[in-house]
Amino acid sequence: MDTKAQLGRLGLFDARVPRYTSYPTAPHFGKSVGAGTFAGWIGAIPEGARISLYVHVPFCRRLCWFCACRTQGTQSDAPVIAYLETLKAELALLGKHLPKGVTLSRLHWGGGTPTLLKPSMMTDLAGAIREVAPFAPETEFSVEIDPNEIDGARLDALAAAGMTRASIGVQDFDPRIQESIGRRQSFEITRDAALEIRARGITSLNADILFGLPHQTGGRITMSVQKLLSLNPDRVALYGYAHVPWMAKRQQLIPSEALPSPQQRLDLFETARRLFVWDGYDEIGIDHFAAPSDNLARVQRQGRLRRNFQGYTDDPADVLIGVGASSISRFPQGYAQNTSATGLHTGAIRAGRFSTVRGHAFSGEDLMRGRIIEALMCDFNVRSAEICEDHEISPARLRALFEDVAACFDGLLQVSDKGLAIPPEARPLTRMVARAFDTYAMDTAGHSSAI
């Protein structure tokens, strides 16, 4: 039996599973975590600690059909200006609760389209953040940049604010595919944005590209990857397009009959993967690639790669605080999420309270299973010694757990006294293997294809 047939027999082409950027995943967050819990977790951060901060800007000038993020379109600056004032008030509220001496390990502006902010607004927001938590000497400040919504003045403002890494969304360069997903963005516009970013001394460039898009073929994704490689990105995220039109209504505009089959999705991924590897990139986890000199590649070689809501990261901080509507925070105690409605979020902040409405406090085996899943997603390998040392489980019980999971995958997984490993030929199954360690019930309708 060839590898693809074996993967198919194990259910790869039919399964819908989480991406596991958290454990438990967001659908399992509940109302037991509110603003009071969130404030208490902030207060428990040690003095002088380094934390990470995520700032969510939910506005876009146009709504791309493929996107399932929590965003809203606007052609006017009025709601953006009002939202910025809310962000500043939320940051000030956060500053009242943070212990002394806290500094930033990482800062990320996401969305939506944070680059629709005017230069003065960018400067204003960056200043408000620094008043709450100053940058550490090695702080990384990254921003999601839409090449269609950026110019020299805004790049100057971001560079002056301390941006060290830019992340450009590409998706695909083929005009027919762009038309079918509502995302017109020429290679020339993208290339010029990359050149302008680097001209300002910002040497770290990320790019996102999708496989599994309508009308996508091996030849088309090859052309798009080759164009992307000509920009010499330091990191690339090769995400599988998640077609969930019952959740993201705008995806109903995408011609579902033109989508590739799951088997074709695997072929598209493999085509792109080989091109990145041939060009000298290191494979990072299930869907990222990095230049060997990039810190993401270095931490992977050192066994320190981590995974969070932005994907793979080299961030060592134990605390990630999300600011803005729908943002999610992670603490050693659990997760907390703000309300997704900008009006409700604004109302809470104006009333002097955080807008936290849901979350999850870790209990039982959450931390152990979460670490097992993270290790699988990052390293394709779980070390028994680490799990037994950090969590209350005996080597015998852990091995039995590994063997039970391995039995579900037709002998493809490797179990030993050292731990559990997923060999290269079985790595397309990684999210399914992770799911086998997940004890929470799952509604498959809310998740993307396993490939």
Short mmCIF file of C-alpha atoms in Angstrom, two decimals:
data_model
loop_
_atom_site.label_atom_id
_atom_site.label_comp_id
_atom_site.label_asym_id
_atom_site.label_seq_id
_atom_site.Cartn_x
_atom_site.Cartn_y
_atom_site.Cartn_z
CA MET A 1 0.00 0.00 0.00
CA ASP A 2 1.50 3.39 -0.98
CA THR A 3 1.74 6.21 1.53
CA LYS A 4 -1.18 8.25 0.17
CA ALA A 5 -3.46 5.21 0.21
CA GLN A 6 -2.46 4.44 3.79
CA LEU A 7 -3.07 8.03 4.86
CA GLY A 8 -6.45 7.88 3.20
CA ARG A 9 -7.36 4.65 4.93
CA LEU A 10 -6.55 6.30 8.27
CA GLY A 11 -9.04 9.05 7.49
CA LEU A 12 -6.75 11.96 6.55
CA PHE A 13 -8.88 13.04 3.59
CA ASP A 14 -12.15 13.01 5.53
CA ALA A 15 -11.15 14.35 8.95
CA ARG A 16 -11.83 17.87 10.21
CA VAL A 17 -9.70 18.71 13.23
CA PRO A 18 -8.46 21.78 15.14
CA ARG A 19 -5.26 23.61 14.22
CA TYR A 20 -4.27 23.40 17.91
CA THR A 21 -3.00 26.90 18.50
CA SER A 22 -4.33 26.37 22.03
CA TYR A 23 -5.46 23.54 24.28
CA PRO A 24 -8.28 23.30 24.90
CA THR A 25 -9.32 25.01 21.69
CA ALA A 26 -11.40 28.20 21.69
CA PRO A 27 -14.79 26.48 21.10
CA HIS A 28 -14.40 24.97 24.59
CA PHE A 29 -13.97 28.31 26.34
CA GLY A 30 -16.80 29.01 28.76
CA LYS A 31 -18.30 31.85 30.77
CA SER A 32 -16.58 30.86 34.02
CA VAL A 33 -13.70 33.21 33.13
CA GLY A 34 -14.74 36.85 33.21
CA ALA A 35 -13.27 40.29 33.76
CA GLY A 36 -12.53 39.64 37.44
CA THR A 37 -10.62 36.45 36.72
CA PHE A 38 -8.71 38.18 33.93
CA ALA A 39 -7.73 41.06 36.21
CA GLY A 40 -6.60 38.61 38.89
CA TRP A 41 -4.39 36.73 36.45
CA ILE A 42 -2.79 39.99 35.35
CA GLY A 43 -2.11 40.91 38.96
CA ALA A 44 -0.43 37.53 39.52
CA ILE A 45 2.26 38.23 36.90
CA PRO A 46 5.61 38.47 38.73
CA GLU A 47 7.15 41.92 39.05
CA GLY A 48 9.76 42.55 36.39
CA ALA A 49 8.43 39.76 34.14
CA ARG A 50 8.47 39.93 30.36
CA ILE A 51 5.13 39.45 28.67
CA SER A 52 3.85 39.50 25.10
CA LEU A 53 1.12 41.76 23.80
CA TYR A 54 -1.25 41.24 20.88
CA VAL A 55 -3.25 44.21 19.59
CA HIS A 56 -6.25 43.43 17.40
CA VAL A 57 -7.47 45.93 14.79
CA PRO A 58 -10.66 44.38 13.34
CA PHE A 59 -11.19 46.77 10.40
CA CYS A 60 -10.50 46.29 6.69
CA ARG A 61 -11.10 48.55 3.68
CA ARG A 62 -12.33 45.48 1.85
CA LEU A 63 -13.38 42.07 3.12
CA CYS A 64 -11.53 39.24 1.39
CA TRP A 65 -13.90 36.35 0.76
CA PHE A 66 -11.53 33.64 1.93
CA CYS A 67 -10.96 35.18 5.36
CA ALA A 68 -12.73 33.76 8.42
CA CYS A 69 -11.24 36.23 10.90
CA ARG A 70 -13.36 38.53 13.05
CA THR A 71 -13.25 41.65 10.88
CA GLN A 72 -15.55 44.36 9.61
CA GLY A 73 -15.32 46.56 6.54
CA THR A 74 -15.17 50.33 6.65
CA GLN A 75 -14.47 53.06 4.10
CA SER A 76 -14.58 55.75 6.79
CA ASP A 77 -11.94 56.50 9.41
CA ALA A 78 -14.57 57.42 12.01
CA PRO A 79 -15.01 53.91 13.54
CA VAL A 80 -11.25 53.37 13.41
CA ILE A 81 -10.59 56.61 15.29
CA ALA A 82 -13.17 55.68 17.93
CA TYR A 83 -11.69 52.19 18.24
CA LEU A 84 -8.19 53.62 18.71
CA GLU A 85 -9.46 55.64 21.65
CA THR A 86 -10.89 52.44 23.12
CA LEU A 87 -7.56 50.66 22.66
CA LYS A 88 -5.76 53.47 24.46
CA ALA A 89 -8.25 53.34 27.33
CA GLU A 90 -7.91 49.54 27.50
CA LEU A 91 -4.12 49.84 27.61
CA ALA A 92 -4.38 52.40 30.41
CA LEU A 93 -6.68 50.00 32.32
CA LEU A 94 -4.18 47.21 31.75
CA GLY A 95 -1.40 49.43 33.08
CA LYS A 96 -3.30 49.91 36.35
CA HIS A 97 -3.32 46.14 36.93
CA LEU A 98 0.15 45.17 35.72
CA PRO A 99 2.79 44.64 38.42
CA LYS A 100 5.84 46.88 38.48
CA GLY A 101 8.67 46.51 36.02
CA VAL A 102 6.86 44.44 33.39
CA THR A 103 8.40 44.77 29.92
CA LEU A 104 7.54 43.41 26.48
CA SER A 105 9.06 40.31 24.98
CA ARG A 106 6.94 40.44 21.82
CA LEU A 107 4.43 42.92 20.40
CA HIS A 108 2.19 42.01 17.48
CA TRP A 109 -0.41 44.11 15.67
CA GLY A 110 -2.92 41.96 13.82
CA GLY A 111 -6.38 42.11 12.37
CA GLY A 112 -8.08 42.92 10.20
CA THR A 113 -5.73 45.42 8.66
CA PRO A 114 -3.67 47.35 11.22
CA THR A 115 -1.97 49.24 8.39
CA LEU A 116 -5.18 51.13 7.61
CA LEU A 117 -4.30 53.29 10.61
CA LYS A 118 -2.99 56.72 9.63
CA PRO A 119 0.67 57.45 10.52
CA SER A 120 -0.33 59.68 13.44
CA MET A 121 -2.62 56.95 14.77
CA MET A 122 0.18 54.39 14.58
CA THR A 123 2.46 56.72 16.52
CA ASP A 124 -0.27 57.37 19.08
CA LEU A 125 -0.96 53.66 19.62
CA ALA A 126 2.72 52.75 19.87
CA GLY A 127 3.24 55.49 22.46
CA ALA A 128 0.30 54.28 24.54
CA ILE A 129 1.75 50.75 24.53
CA ARG A 130 5.20 51.90 25.65
CA GLU A 131 3.65 53.82 28.55
CA VAL A 132 2.11 50.57 29.82
CA ALA A 133 4.99 48.16 29.16
CA PRO A 134 8.32 49.40 27.80
CA PHE A 135 10.26 47.43 25.22
CA ALA A 136 13.04 45.17 26.47
CA PRO A 137 16.35 45.49 24.55
CA GLU A 138 15.51 42.48 22.37
CA THR A 139 11.76 43.07 21.95
CA GLU A 140 10.37 41.91 18.61
CA PHE A 141 7.61 44.13 17.22
CA SER A 142 5.75 42.63 14.27
CA VAL A 143 2.90 44.02 12.20
CA GLU A 144 0.57 42.39 9.67
CA ILE A 145 0.86 44.45 6.50
CA ASP A 146 -1.53 44.55 3.56
CA PRO A 147 0.50 45.62 0.49
CA ASN A 148 -2.69 47.22 -0.88
CA GLU A 149 -3.04 49.31 2.29
CA ILE A 150 0.43 50.69 3.00
CA ASP A 151 2.55 53.63 1.90
CA GLY A 152 5.84 55.31 2.72
CA ALA A 153 4.44 57.54 5.44
CA ARG A 154 2.86 54.65 7.31
CA LEU A 155 6.01 52.54 6.97
CA ASP A 156 8.04 55.47 8.30
CA ALA A 157 5.71 55.64 11.30
CA LEU A 158 6.00 51.91 11.96
CA ALA A 159 9.79 51.99 11.65
CA ALA A 160 9.97 54.95 14.04
CA ALA A 161 7.71 53.07 16.47
CA GLY A 162 10.21 50.21 16.56
CA MET A 163 8.79 47.60 14.17
CA THR A 164 11.35 44.84 13.68
CA ARG A 165 9.35 42.31 11.64
CA ALA A 166 6.74 42.73 8.92
CA SER A 167 4.24 40.04 7.93
CA ILE A 168 2.77 40.20 4.43
CA GLY A 169 -0.28 38.24 3.35
CA VAL A 170 0.17 36.80 -0.15
CA GLN A 171 -2.37 33.94 -0.44
CA ASP A 172 -1.64 33.35 -4.17
CA PHE A 173 -0.36 35.49 -7.05
CA ASP A 174 -2.47 33.91 -9.78
CA PRO A 175 -5.03 36.48 -11.07
CA ARG A 176 -7.79 33.92 -11.56
CA ILE A 177 -7.40 32.59 -8.04
CA GLN A 178 -7.27 36.11 -6.62
CA GLU A 179 -10.49 36.95 -8.43
CA SER A 180 -12.20 33.86 -7.01
CA ILE A 181 -11.27 34.68 -3.39
CA GLY A 182 -11.88 38.45 -3.53
CA ARG A 183 -8.23 39.35 -3.01
CA ARG A 184 -6.64 41.36 -5.82
CA GLN A 185 -2.98 41.89 -5.07
CA SER A 186 -0.41 41.88 -7.83
CA PHE A 187 3.10 40.55 -7.48
CA GLU A 188 4.42 44.02 -8.32
CA ILE A 189 2.53 45.67 -5.44
CA THR A 190 3.74 42.95 -3.07
CA ARG A 191 7.34 43.22 -4.31
CA ASP A 192 7.33 47.01 -3.94
CA ALA A 193 5.98 46.74 -0.39
CA ALA A 194 8.73 44.27 0.54
CA LEU A 195 11.40 46.57 -0.93
CA GLU A 196 10.01 49.58 0.92
CA ILE A 197 9.93 47.61 4.18
CA ARG A 198 13.57 46.57 3.85
CA ALA A 199 14.62 50.06 2.74
CA ARG A 200 13.69 51.23 6.24
CA GLY A 201 16.04 48.80 7.93
CA ILE A 202 13.38 46.23 8.78
CA THR A 203 15.25 43.08 7.82
CA SER A 204 12.81 40.43 9.03
CA LEU A 205 10.02 39.63 6.58
CA ASN A 206 7.26 37.04 6.99
CA ALA A 207 4.83 35.93 4.29
CA ASP A 208 1.63 33.86 4.31
CA ILE A 209 0.57 31.75 1.33
CA LEU A 210 -2.42 29.40 1.01
CA PHE A 211 -2.93 26.01 -0.56
CA GLY A 212 -6.32 24.48 -1.29
CA LEU A 213 -7.74 27.57 -3.03
CA PRO A 214 -10.24 27.40 -5.91
CA HIS A 215 -8.69 26.81 -9.34
CA GLN A 216 -5.32 26.10 -7.72
CA THR A 217 -3.16 23.56 -9.55
CA GLY A 218 0.36 22.27 -9.14
CA GLY A 219 1.56 24.59 -11.89
CA ARG A 220 -0.15 27.64 -10.43
CA ILE A 221 1.10 27.13 -6.90
CA THR A 222 4.58 26.52 -8.29
CA MET A 223 4.52 29.90 -10.03
CA SER A 224 3.24 31.66 -6.91
CA VAL A 225 5.86 30.06 -4.66
CA GLN A 226 8.65 30.92 -7.07
CA LYS A 227 7.52 34.55 -7.15
CA LEU A 228 7.37 34.58 -3.36
CA LEU A 229 10.85 33.08 -3.11
CA SER A 230 12.18 35.94 -5.26
CA LEU A 231 11.27 38.26 -2.35
CA ASN A 232 13.55 36.26 0.01
CA PRO A 233 11.17 36.10 2.99
CA ASP A 234 12.75 35.05 6.27
CA ARG A 235 9.69 33.02 7.28
CA VAL A 236 6.78 31.57 5.33
CA ALA A 237 3.50 30.17 6.62
CA LEU A 238 1.95 27.69 4.17
CA TYR A 239 -1.60 27.48 5.48
CA GLY A 240 -4.37 25.27 4.19
CA TYR A 241 -7.42 27.28 3.17
CA ALA A 242 -10.30 26.45 5.54
CA HIS A 243 -13.60 26.50 3.63
CA VAL A 244 -16.27 27.00 6.30
CA PRO A 245 -19.04 29.04 4.58
CA TRP A 246 -21.56 28.03 7.27
CA MET A 247 -19.41 30.01 9.74
CA ALA A 248 -17.84 32.71 7.54
CA LYS A 249 -20.75 33.87 5.36
CA ARG A 250 -18.51 35.75 2.93
CA GLN A 251 -16.99 32.42 1.87
CA GLN A 252 -20.30 31.64 0.16
CA LEU A 253 -19.00 33.88 -2.65
CA ILE A 254 -16.21 31.39 -3.35
CA PRO A 255 -17.00 28.75 -6.01
CA SER A 256 -16.93 25.56 -3.98
CA GLU A 257 -17.02 23.43 -7.13
CA ALA A 258 -13.58 24.84 -8.05
CA LEU A 259 -11.97 23.77 -4.77
CA PRO A 260 -9.37 20.97 -4.95
CA SER A 261 -10.18 17.61 -3.37
CA PRO A 262 -8.43 16.61 -0.12
CA GLN A 263 -6.07 14.39 -2.12
CA GLN A 264 -5.26 17.32 -4.40
CA ARG A 265 -4.74 19.55 -1.34
CA LEU A 266 -2.04 17.15 -0.14
CA ASP A 267 -0.38 17.29 -3.56
CA LEU A 268 -0.49 21.10 -3.54
CA PHE A 269 1.07 21.21 -0.09
CA GLU A 270 3.81 18.78 -1.11
CA THR A 271 4.57 20.77 -4.26
CA ALA A 272 5.01 23.98 -2.28
CA ARG A 273 6.86 22.27 0.54
CA ARG A 274 9.45 20.79 -1.81
CA LEU A 275 10.05 24.19 -3.41
CA PHE A 276 10.75 25.84 -0.06
CA VAL A 277 13.05 23.02 1.02
CA TRP A 278 14.89 23.06 -2.33
CA ASP A 279 15.47 26.78 -1.83
CA GLY A 280 17.20 26.13 1.49
CA TYR A 281 14.44 26.80 3.99
CA ASP A 282 14.14 24.72 7.16
CA GLU A 283 10.78 23.05 7.77
CA ILE A 284 9.16 24.38 10.94
CA GLY A 285 6.38 22.24 12.37
CA ILE A 286 3.52 21.25 10.09
CA ASP A 287 3.23 24.33 7.87
CA HIS A 288 5.99 26.90 8.39
CA PHE A 289 9.39 27.43 6.79
CA ALA A 290 12.28 29.62 7.87
CA ALA A 291 15.70 30.61 6.61
CA PRO A 292 18.36 28.73 8.61
CA SER A 293 19.62 32.05 9.99
CA ASP A 294 16.17 33.06 11.29
CA ASN A 295 15.59 32.70 15.01
CA LEU A 296 12.57 30.44 14.42
CA ALA A 297 14.87 27.90 12.81
CA ARG A 298 17.42 28.30 15.60
CA VAL A 299 14.92 27.68 18.41
CA GLN A 300 13.60 24.64 16.58
CA ARG A 301 17.10 23.17 16.43
CA GLN A 302 17.41 23.86 20.15
CA GLY A 303 14.06 22.24 20.97
CA ARG A 304 12.53 25.55 22.13
CA LEU A 305 9.91 26.08 19.42
CA ARG A 306 6.47 27.04 20.74
CA ARG A 307 2.99 27.44 19.34
CA ASN A 308 0.37 30.10 20.06
CA PHE A 309 -2.52 31.91 18.38
CA GLN A 310 -0.18 33.45 15.79
CA GLY A 311 1.18 30.02 14.84
CA TYR A 312 4.78 28.98 15.51
CA THR A 313 6.85 31.32 17.63
CA ASP A 314 10.20 31.77 19.33
CA ASP A 315 8.56 33.82 22.09
CA PRO A 316 9.74 32.65 25.54
CA ALA A 317 7.15 34.64 27.53
CA ASP A 318 4.68 32.72 29.71
CA VAL A 319 2.01 35.42 29.36
CA LEU A 320 0.38 36.71 26.18
CA ILE A 321 -2.18 39.48 26.68
CA GLY A 322 -4.64 40.26 23.92
CA VAL A 323 -5.93 43.83 23.58
CA GLY A 324 -8.95 44.74 21.47
CA ALA A 325 -12.24 43.12 20.55
CA SER A 326 -12.15 39.28 20.36
CA SER A 327 -8.50 39.10 21.48
CA ILE A 328 -7.42 36.05 23.44
CA SER A 329 -4.92 36.07 26.30
CA ARG A 330 -2.94 33.16 27.68
CA PHE A 331 -1.68 32.90 31.25
CA PRO A 332 -0.14 30.03 33.21
CA GLN A 333 -3.62 29.75 34.80
CA GLY A 334 -5.64 29.58 31.56
CA TYR A 335 -7.14 31.53 28.65
CA ALA A 336 -9.32 34.65 28.59
CA GLN A 337 -11.11 36.17 25.60
CA ASN A 338 -12.61 39.62 25.07
CA THR A 339 -16.07 40.05 23.61
CA SER A 340 -15.99 40.01 19.82
CA ALA A 341 -18.51 42.84 19.31
CA THR A 342 -16.67 46.16 19.07
CA GLY A 343 -19.65 48.02 20.57
CA LEU A 344 -19.80 45.78 23.63
CA HIS A 345 -16.04 45.89 23.97
CA THR A 346 -16.05 49.69 23.85
CA GLY A 347 -18.88 49.86 26.39
CA ALA A 348 -17.00 47.70 28.89
CA ILE A 349 -13.78 49.68 28.58
CA ARG A 350 -15.59 53.01 28.93
CA ALA A 351 -17.19 51.65 32.08
CA GLY A 352 -13.72 50.99 33.46
CA ARG A 353 -13.73 47.20 33.23
CA PHE A 354 -12.15 44.61 30.95
CA SER A 355 -14.43 43.10 28.30
CA THR A 356 -13.51 39.48 29.07
CA VAL A 357 -16.58 37.30 28.52
CA ARG A 358 -15.22 33.76 28.19
CA GLY A 359 -12.17 31.62 28.72
CA HIS A 360 -10.85 28.50 30.38
CA ALA A 361 -9.05 27.88 33.66
CA PHE A 362 -6.69 24.95 33.41
CA SER A 363 -7.63 21.87 35.43
CA GLY A 364 -7.05 18.15 35.49
CA GLU A 365 -4.70 17.05 32.73
CA ASP A 366 -5.07 20.19 30.61
CA LEU A 367 -1.47 21.33 30.96
CA MET A 368 -0.02 17.88 30.37
CA ARG A 369 -2.13 17.14 27.31
CA GLY A 370 -1.59 20.65 26.03
CA ARG A 371 2.17 20.20 26.24
CA ILE A 372 2.00 16.81 24.49
CA ILE A 373 -0.01 18.37 21.67
CA GLU A 374 2.36 21.35 21.41
CA ALA A 375 5.39 19.03 21.27
CA LEU A 376 3.78 16.99 18.49
CA MET A 377 2.87 20.12 16.51
CA CYS A 378 6.32 21.66 16.97
CA ASP A 379 8.74 18.74 17.00
CA PHE A 380 6.75 15.64 15.91
CA ASN A 381 8.17 14.14 19.06
CA VAL A 382 7.18 13.95 22.73
CA ARG A 383 9.90 13.25 25.29
CA SER A 384 8.62 11.10 28.13
CA ALA A 385 11.23 12.40 30.58
CA GLU A 386 10.01 15.97 30.15
CA ILE A 387 6.34 15.10 30.55
CA CYS A 388 6.91 12.94 33.64
CA GLU A 389 9.15 15.57 35.25
CA ASP A 390 6.75 18.47 34.68
CA HIS A 391 3.43 16.69 35.23
CA GLU A 392 1.96 14.14 37.61
CA ILE A 393 2.09 11.01 35.50
CA SER A 394 4.17 7.86 35.81
CA PRO A 395 6.37 6.60 32.96
CA ALA A 396 4.27 3.43 32.76
CA ARG A 397 0.97 5.27 32.42
CA LEU A 398 2.42 7.71 29.91
CA ARG A 399 3.78 4.89 27.77
CA ALA A 400 0.39 3.16 27.91
CA LEU A 401 -1.22 6.40 26.74
CA PHE A 402 1.23 6.65 23.86
CA GLU A 403 0.63 3.04 22.87
CA ASP A 404 -3.14 3.51 22.90
CA VAL A 405 -2.81 6.45 20.51
CA ALA A 406 -0.28 4.68 18.31
CA ALA A 407 -2.65 1.73 17.95
CA CYS A 408 -5.08 4.05 16.14
CA PHE A 409 -2.57 4.80 13.40
CA ASP A 410 -1.71 1.45 11.90
CA GLY A 411 1.78 1.22 13.39
CA LEU A 412 2.98 4.44 11.74
CA LEU A 413 3.88 6.11 15.05
CA GLN A 414 7.03 5.18 16.97
CA VAL A 415 6.74 4.47 20.71
CA SER A 416 9.71 3.78 22.97
CA ASP A 417 10.89 4.45 26.51
CA LYS A 418 12.08 7.82 25.22
CA GLY A 419 8.63 8.86 24.08
CA LEU A 420 6.40 9.13 21.02
CA ALA A 421 7.55 10.19 17.55
CA ILE A 422 5.81 10.84 14.23
CA PRO A 423 8.11 9.78 11.35
CA PRO A 424 8.28 11.95 8.22
CA GLU A 425 5.95 9.78 6.15
CA ALA A 426 3.20 10.10 8.79
CA ARG A 427 3.49 13.85 9.42
CA PRO A 428 0.41 14.76 7.38
CA LEU A 429 -1.48 13.01 10.21
CA THR A 430 -0.04 15.26 12.94
CA ARG A 431 -3.22 17.19 13.71
CA MET A 432 -5.14 13.91 13.86
CA VAL A 433 -2.55 12.47 16.25
CA ALA A 434 -2.89 15.61 18.37
CA ARG A 435 -6.66 15.14 18.35
CA ALA A 436 -6.18 11.66 19.81
CA PHE A 437 -4.79 13.30 22.98
CA ASP A 438 -7.65 15.80 23.17
CA THR A 439 -10.23 14.74 25.77
CA TYR A 440 -12.75 17.46 24.89
CA ALA A 441 -15.75 16.69 22.70
CA MET A 442 -15.46 18.14 19.23
CA ASP A 443 -17.96 19.52 16.72
CA THR A 444 -16.19 18.89 13.42
CA ALA A 445 -18.29 21.55 11.67
CA GLY A 446 -16.19 24.25 13.28
CA HIS A 447 -12.82 22.96 12.11
CA SER A 448 -10.82 22.79 8.92
CA SER A 449 -9.73 19.83 6.87
CA ALA A 450 -6.94 17.76 8.42
CA ILE A 451 -4.93 18.44 5.27
#
